[in-house]
């Protein structure tokens, strides 16, 4: 088994005015994984179980790039405030790889080969998508103890059902 993971994130927060901030974030995640037999000998299946080797070989590479922008603004002062935020996110994700199988020998109780199983050439796997999302939220503080929270979000992915809207609401009471 061999695994490599590379990650990186850069965030930049820009104050726009006294109570507003624009945050921009970019990131990457790359993951390579390999599962390979340790020896060049074929796998053997006998009445006492598997031995000598694995028969499958897998190679997988996954990469995700993400970029987002978040604007936050506070309106009001003291306990009478609205904390507003608007965010947009875009990503590009891909997965590629191969799956291949080595020959398997089936042995009887005395260790004699009674059957062999061969497989075709390696099979390629691949998938990619580009999800996008946009959201807006308001946290309204009406007093020292009461907050109302409301927001909307739209997720879009051309690989699935297209745009999917959602909403949320909440109430917080602090004792």
PDB file of C-alpha atoms in Angstrom:
ATOM      1  CA  UNK A   1       0.000   0.000   0.000  1.00  0.00           C
ATOM      2  CA  UNK A   2       1.385   3.378  -0.985  1.00  0.00           C
ATOM      3  CA  UNK A   3      -0.335   6.671  -0.217  1.00  0.00           C
ATOM      4  CA  UNK A   4       0.569  10.310  -0.973  1.00  0.00           C
ATOM      5  CA  UNK A   5      -1.439  13.320   0.192  1.00  0.00           C
ATOM      6  CA  UNK A   6      -0.801  16.939  -0.764  1.00  0.00           C
ATOM      7  CA  UNK A   7      -2.887  19.814   0.592  1.00  0.00           C
ATOM      8  CA  UNK A   8      -2.677  23.582   0.449  1.00  0.00           C
ATOM      9  CA  UNK A   9      -4.972  26.452   1.424  1.00  0.00           C
ATOM     10  CA  UNK A  10      -4.479  30.197   1.093  1.00  0.00           C
ATOM     11  CA  UNK A  11      -6.852  32.659   2.741  1.00  0.00           C
ATOM     12  CA  UNK A  12      -6.851  36.424   2.397  1.00  0.00           C
ATOM     13  CA  UNK A  13      -9.124  38.637   4.531  1.00  0.00           C
ATOM     14  CA  UNK A  14      -9.580  42.201   3.306  1.00  0.00           C
ATOM     15  CA  UNK A  15     -11.272  44.780   5.572  1.00  0.00           C
ATOM     16  CA  UNK A  16     -13.594  46.822   3.343  1.00  0.00           C
ATOM     17  CA  UNK A  17     -14.728  49.324   5.971  1.00  0.00           C
ATOM     18  CA  UNK A  18     -15.154  49.420   9.766  1.00  0.00           C
ATOM     19  CA  UNK A  19     -17.717  46.595   9.889  1.00  0.00           C
ATOM     20  CA  UNK A  20     -17.182  44.708   6.593  1.00  0.00           C
ATOM     21  CA  UNK A  21     -14.722  42.005   5.571  1.00  0.00           C
ATOM     22  CA  UNK A  22     -14.141  40.211   2.264  1.00  0.00           C
ATOM     23  CA  UNK A  23     -12.430  36.821   2.623  1.00  0.00           C
ATOM     24  CA  UNK A  24     -11.050  34.957  -0.378  1.00  0.00           C
ATOM     25  CA  UNK A  25      -9.881  31.350  -0.091  1.00  0.00           C
ATOM     26  CA  UNK A  26      -8.242  28.976  -2.558  1.00  0.00           C
ATOM     27  CA  UNK A  27      -7.256  25.400  -1.876  1.00  0.00           C
ATOM     28  CA  UNK A  28      -6.049  22.165  -3.413  1.00  0.00           C
ATOM     29  CA  UNK A  29      -6.166  18.568  -2.233  1.00  0.00           C
ATOM     30  CA  UNK A  30      -4.395  15.824  -4.169  1.00  0.00           C
ATOM     31  CA  UNK A  31      -4.408  12.188  -3.077  1.00  0.00           C
ATOM     32  CA  UNK A  32      -2.673   9.305  -4.798  1.00  0.00           C
ATOM     33  CA  UNK A  33      -3.208   5.763  -3.591  1.00  0.00           C
ATOM     34  CA  UNK A  34      -1.803   2.465  -4.820  1.00  0.00           C
ATOM     35  CA  UNK A  35      -2.517  -1.047  -3.668  1.00  0.00           C
ATOM     36  CA  UNK A  36      -0.194  -3.599  -5.251  1.00  0.00           C
ATOM     37  CA  UNK A  37       0.887  -7.175  -4.614  1.00  0.00           C
ATOM     38  CA  UNK A  38       4.257  -7.364  -2.847  1.00  0.00           C
ATOM     39  CA  UNK A  39       5.689 -10.199  -4.942  1.00  0.00           C
ATOM     40  CA  UNK A  40       5.621 -11.272  -8.583  1.00  0.00           C
ATOM     41  CA  UNK A  41       4.154 -14.685  -7.749  1.00  0.00           C
ATOM     42  CA  UNK A  42       0.478 -15.443  -8.469  1.00  0.00           C
ATOM     43  CA  UNK A  43      -2.146 -15.687  -5.740  1.00  0.00           C
ATOM     44  CA  UNK A  44      -3.120 -19.200  -4.701  1.00  0.00           C
ATOM     45  CA  UNK A  45      -6.459 -20.299  -3.261  1.00  0.00           C
ATOM     46  CA  UNK A  46      -6.515 -23.657  -1.467  1.00  0.00           C
ATOM     47  CA  UNK A  47      -8.864 -25.380   0.992  1.00  0.00           C
ATOM     48  CA  UNK A  48      -6.844 -23.748   3.797  1.00  0.00           C
ATOM     49  CA  UNK A  49      -7.317 -20.213   2.388  1.00  0.00           C
ATOM     50  CA  UNK A  50      -5.451 -17.604   0.337  1.00  0.00           C
ATOM     51  CA  UNK A  51      -1.660 -17.446   0.300  1.00  0.00           C
ATOM     52  CA  UNK A  52       1.393 -16.109  -1.562  1.00  0.00           C
ATOM     53  CA  UNK A  53      -0.130 -12.853  -2.806  1.00  0.00           C
ATOM     54  CA  UNK A  54      -3.068 -10.554  -3.508  1.00  0.00           C
ATOM     55  CA  UNK A  55      -4.574 -10.761  -6.939  1.00  0.00           C
ATOM     56  CA  UNK A  56      -5.828  -7.157  -7.341  1.00  0.00           C
ATOM     57  CA  UNK A  57      -3.811  -4.062  -8.182  1.00  0.00           C
ATOM     58  CA  UNK A  58      -5.411  -0.621  -7.776  1.00  0.00           C
ATOM     59  CA  UNK A  59      -4.159   2.857  -8.656  1.00  0.00           C
ATOM     60  CA  UNK A  60      -6.223   5.940  -7.781  1.00  0.00           C
ATOM     61  CA  UNK A  61      -5.587   9.684  -8.130  1.00  0.00           C
ATOM     62  CA  UNK A  62      -8.021  12.255  -6.768  1.00  0.00           C
ATOM     63  CA  UNK A  63      -7.655  16.043  -7.079  1.00  0.00           C
ATOM     64  CA  UNK A  64      -9.903  18.835  -5.789  1.00  0.00           C
ATOM     65  CA  UNK A  65      -9.457  22.553  -6.420  1.00  0.00           C
ATOM     66  CA  UNK A  66     -11.677  24.956  -4.462  1.00  0.00           C
ATOM     67  CA  UNK A  67     -12.155  28.730  -4.503  1.00  0.00           C
ATOM     68  CA  UNK A  68     -14.552  30.749  -2.377  1.00  0.00           C
ATOM     69  CA  UNK A  69     -15.378  34.334  -1.525  1.00  0.00           C
ATOM     70  CA  UNK A  70     -17.203  35.457   1.638  1.00  0.00           C
ATOM     71  CA  UNK A  71     -18.493  38.963   2.330  1.00  0.00           C
ATOM     72  CA  UNK A  72     -19.513  39.754   5.929  1.00  0.00           C
ATOM     73  CA  UNK A  73     -21.055  42.977   7.196  1.00  0.00           C
ATOM     74  CA  UNK A  74     -22.470  44.018  10.568  1.00  0.00           C
ATOM     75  CA  UNK A  75     -25.288  46.561  10.674  1.00  0.00           C
ATOM     76  CA  UNK A  76     -26.337  48.288  13.879  1.00  0.00           C
ATOM     77  CA  UNK A  77     -24.606  48.420  17.231  1.00  0.00           C
ATOM     78  CA  UNK A  78     -24.892  47.040  20.744  1.00  0.00           C
ATOM     79  CA  UNK A  79     -27.456  44.250  21.048  1.00  0.00           C
ATOM     80  CA  UNK A  80     -29.485  45.450  18.033  1.00  0.00           C
ATOM     81  CA  UNK A  81     -27.377  44.086  15.142  1.00  0.00           C
ATOM     82  CA  UNK A  82     -27.680  42.217  11.885  1.00  0.00           C
ATOM     83  CA  UNK A  83     -24.666  40.086  10.925  1.00  0.00           C
ATOM     84  CA  UNK A  84     -25.031  39.599   7.173  1.00  0.00           C
ATOM     85  CA  UNK A  85     -22.954  37.214   5.060  1.00  0.00           C
ATOM     86  CA  UNK A  86     -22.930  36.258   1.393  1.00  0.00           C
ATOM     87  CA  UNK A  87     -20.734  33.432   0.098  1.00  0.00           C
ATOM     88  CA  UNK A  88     -19.950  31.776  -3.209  1.00  0.00           C
ATOM     89  CA  UNK A  89     -17.891  28.612  -3.742  1.00  0.00           C
ATOM     90  CA  UNK A  90     -16.681  26.809  -6.866  1.00  0.00           C
ATOM     91  CA  UNK A  91     -14.774  23.534  -7.078  1.00  0.00           C
ATOM     92  CA  UNK A  92     -13.361  21.156  -9.636  1.00  0.00           C
ATOM     93  CA  UNK A  93     -13.010  17.510  -8.577  1.00  0.00           C
ATOM     94  CA  UNK A  94     -11.588  14.594 -10.535  1.00  0.00           C
ATOM     95  CA  UNK A  95     -10.833  10.939  -9.916  1.00  0.00           C
ATOM     96  CA  UNK A  96      -8.836   8.696 -12.242  1.00  0.00           C
ATOM     97  CA  UNK A  97      -7.311   5.289 -11.850  1.00  0.00           C
ATOM     98  CA  UNK A  98      -7.076   1.670 -12.892  1.00  0.00           C
ATOM     99  CA  UNK A  99      -8.024  -1.707 -11.467  1.00  0.00           C
ATOM    100  CA  UNK A 100      -6.266  -4.852 -12.681  1.00  0.00           C
ATOM    101  CA  UNK A 101      -6.171  -8.445 -11.511  1.00  0.00           C
ATOM    102  CA  UNK A 102      -3.344 -10.972 -11.622  1.00  0.00           C
ATOM    103  CA  UNK A 103      -3.859 -14.676 -12.267  1.00  0.00           C
ATOM    104  CA  UNK A 104      -5.203 -16.894  -9.477  1.00  0.00           C
ATOM    105  CA  UNK A 105      -4.327 -20.562  -9.097  1.00  0.00           C
ATOM    106  CA  UNK A 106      -6.767 -22.834  -7.275  1.00  0.00           C
ATOM    107  CA  UNK A 107      -5.070 -25.764  -5.527  1.00  0.00           C
ATOM    108  CA  UNK A 108      -6.417 -28.953  -3.987  1.00  0.00           C
ATOM    109  CA  UNK A 109      -5.553 -30.258  -0.490  1.00  0.00           C
ATOM    110  CA  UNK A 110      -2.200 -31.645  -1.736  1.00  0.00           C
ATOM    111  CA  UNK A 111      -1.140 -28.312  -3.284  1.00  0.00           C
ATOM    112  CA  UNK A 112      -1.731 -29.340  -6.923  1.00  0.00           C
ATOM    113  CA  UNK A 113      -3.187 -26.749  -9.262  1.00  0.00           C
ATOM    114  CA  UNK A 114      -6.684 -27.823 -10.280  1.00  0.00           C
ATOM    115  CA  UNK A 115      -7.780 -24.601 -11.971  1.00  0.00           C
ATOM    116  CA  UNK A 116      -6.397 -21.223 -12.955  1.00  0.00           C
ATOM    117  CA  UNK A 117      -8.287 -17.984 -13.359  1.00  0.00           C
ATOM    118  CA  UNK A 118      -7.080 -15.268 -15.727  1.00  0.00           C
ATOM    119  CA  UNK A 119      -8.392 -11.752 -16.094  1.00  0.00           C
ATOM    120  CA  UNK A 120      -8.441  -9.287 -18.959  1.00  0.00           C
ATOM    121  CA  UNK A 121      -6.495  -6.085 -19.164  1.00  0.00           C
ATOM    122  CA  UNK A 122      -6.730  -3.281 -16.609  1.00  0.00           C
ATOM    123  CA  UNK A 123      -9.968  -1.324 -16.357  1.00  0.00           C
ATOM    124  CA  UNK A 124      -9.842   2.460 -16.217  1.00  0.00           C
ATOM    125  CA  UNK A 125     -11.995   4.432 -13.780  1.00  0.00           C
ATOM    126  CA  UNK A 126     -12.701   8.142 -14.120  1.00  0.00           C
ATOM    127  CA  UNK A 127     -15.127  10.686 -12.761  1.00  0.00           C
ATOM    128  CA  UNK A 128     -15.250  14.464 -12.469  1.00  0.00           C
ATOM    129  CA  UNK A 129     -17.634  17.208 -11.451  1.00  0.00           C
ATOM    130  CA  UNK A 130     -17.743  20.945 -10.848  1.00  0.00           C
ATOM    131  CA  UNK A 131     -19.992  21.844  -7.895  1.00  0.00           C
ATOM    132  CA  UNK A 132     -20.951  25.472  -7.199  1.00  0.00           C
ATOM    133  CA  UNK A 133     -22.806  27.008  -4.267  1.00  0.00           C
ATOM    134  CA  UNK A 134     -24.077  30.417  -3.190  1.00  0.00           C
ATOM    135  CA  UNK A 135     -25.540  31.369   0.163  1.00  0.00           C
ATOM    136  CA  UNK A 136     -26.773  34.334   2.179  1.00  0.00           C
ATOM    137  CA  UNK A 137     -27.381  34.504   5.935  1.00  0.00           C
ATOM    138  CA  UNK A 138     -28.620  37.028   8.480  1.00  0.00           C
ATOM    139  CA  UNK A 139     -28.130  36.675  12.234  1.00  0.00           C
ATOM    140  CA  UNK A 140     -30.363  39.294  13.848  1.00  0.00           C
ATOM    141  CA  UNK A 141     -29.689  40.045  17.507  1.00  0.00           C
ATOM    142  CA  UNK A 142     -32.767  41.726  18.956  1.00  0.00           C
ATOM    143  CA  UNK A 143     -31.595  41.786  22.574  1.00  0.00           C
ATOM    144  CA  UNK A 144     -28.929  40.447  24.884  1.00  0.00           C
ATOM    145  CA  UNK A 145     -30.750  37.093  24.974  1.00  0.00           C
ATOM    146  CA  UNK A 146     -32.557  36.653  21.627  1.00  0.00           C
ATOM    147  CA  UNK A 147     -31.197  35.946  18.131  1.00  0.00           C
ATOM    148  CA  UNK A 148     -32.974  35.059  14.900  1.00  0.00           C
ATOM    149  CA  UNK A 149     -30.994  33.224  12.236  1.00  0.00           C
ATOM    150  CA  UNK A 150     -32.150  32.893   8.624  1.00  0.00           C
ATOM    151  CA  UNK A 151     -30.502  31.951   5.384  1.00  0.00           C
ATOM    152  CA  UNK A 152     -30.817  30.584   1.878  1.00  0.00           C
ATOM    153  CA  UNK A 153     -28.458  28.430  -0.155  1.00  0.00           C
ATOM    154  CA  UNK A 154     -28.328  27.146  -3.724  1.00  0.00           C
ATOM    155  CA  UNK A 155     -26.119  24.217  -4.688  1.00  0.00           C
ATOM    156  CA  UNK A 156     -25.478  23.446  -8.342  1.00  0.00           C
ATOM    157  CA  UNK A 157     -23.782  20.464  -9.911  1.00  0.00           C
ATOM    158  CA  UNK A 158     -24.206  19.725 -13.604  1.00  0.00           C
ATOM    159  CA  UNK A 159     -23.434  16.039 -12.941  1.00  0.00           C
ATOM    160  CA  UNK A 160     -26.549  15.616 -10.794  1.00  0.00           C
ATOM    161  CA  UNK A 161     -29.927  17.343 -10.627  1.00  0.00           C
ATOM    162  CA  UNK A 162     -28.787  20.888 -11.390  1.00  0.00           C
ATOM    163  CA  UNK A 163     -29.656  23.662  -8.927  1.00  0.00           C
ATOM    164  CA  UNK A 164     -30.947  22.633  -5.497  1.00  0.00           C
ATOM    165  CA  UNK A 165     -32.200  25.472  -3.256  1.00  0.00           C
ATOM    166  CA  UNK A 166     -32.557  25.199   0.514  1.00  0.00           C
ATOM    167  CA  UNK A 167     -33.460  27.496   3.390  1.00  0.00           C
ATOM    168  CA  UNK A 168     -32.866  27.509   7.113  1.00  0.00           C
ATOM    169  CA  UNK A 169     -34.133  29.396  10.074  1.00  0.00           C
ATOM    170  CA  UNK A 170     -33.454  29.369  13.760  1.00  0.00           C
ATOM    171  CA  UNK A 171     -34.031  31.021  17.086  1.00  0.00           C
ATOM    172  CA  UNK A 172     -31.512  31.238  19.926  1.00  0.00           C
ATOM    173  CA  UNK A 173     -32.322  32.182  23.479  1.00  0.00           C
ATOM    174  CA  UNK A 174     -29.428  32.742  25.872  1.00  0.00           C
ATOM    175  CA  UNK A 175     -30.140  32.348  29.553  1.00  0.00           C
TER     176      UNK A 175
END
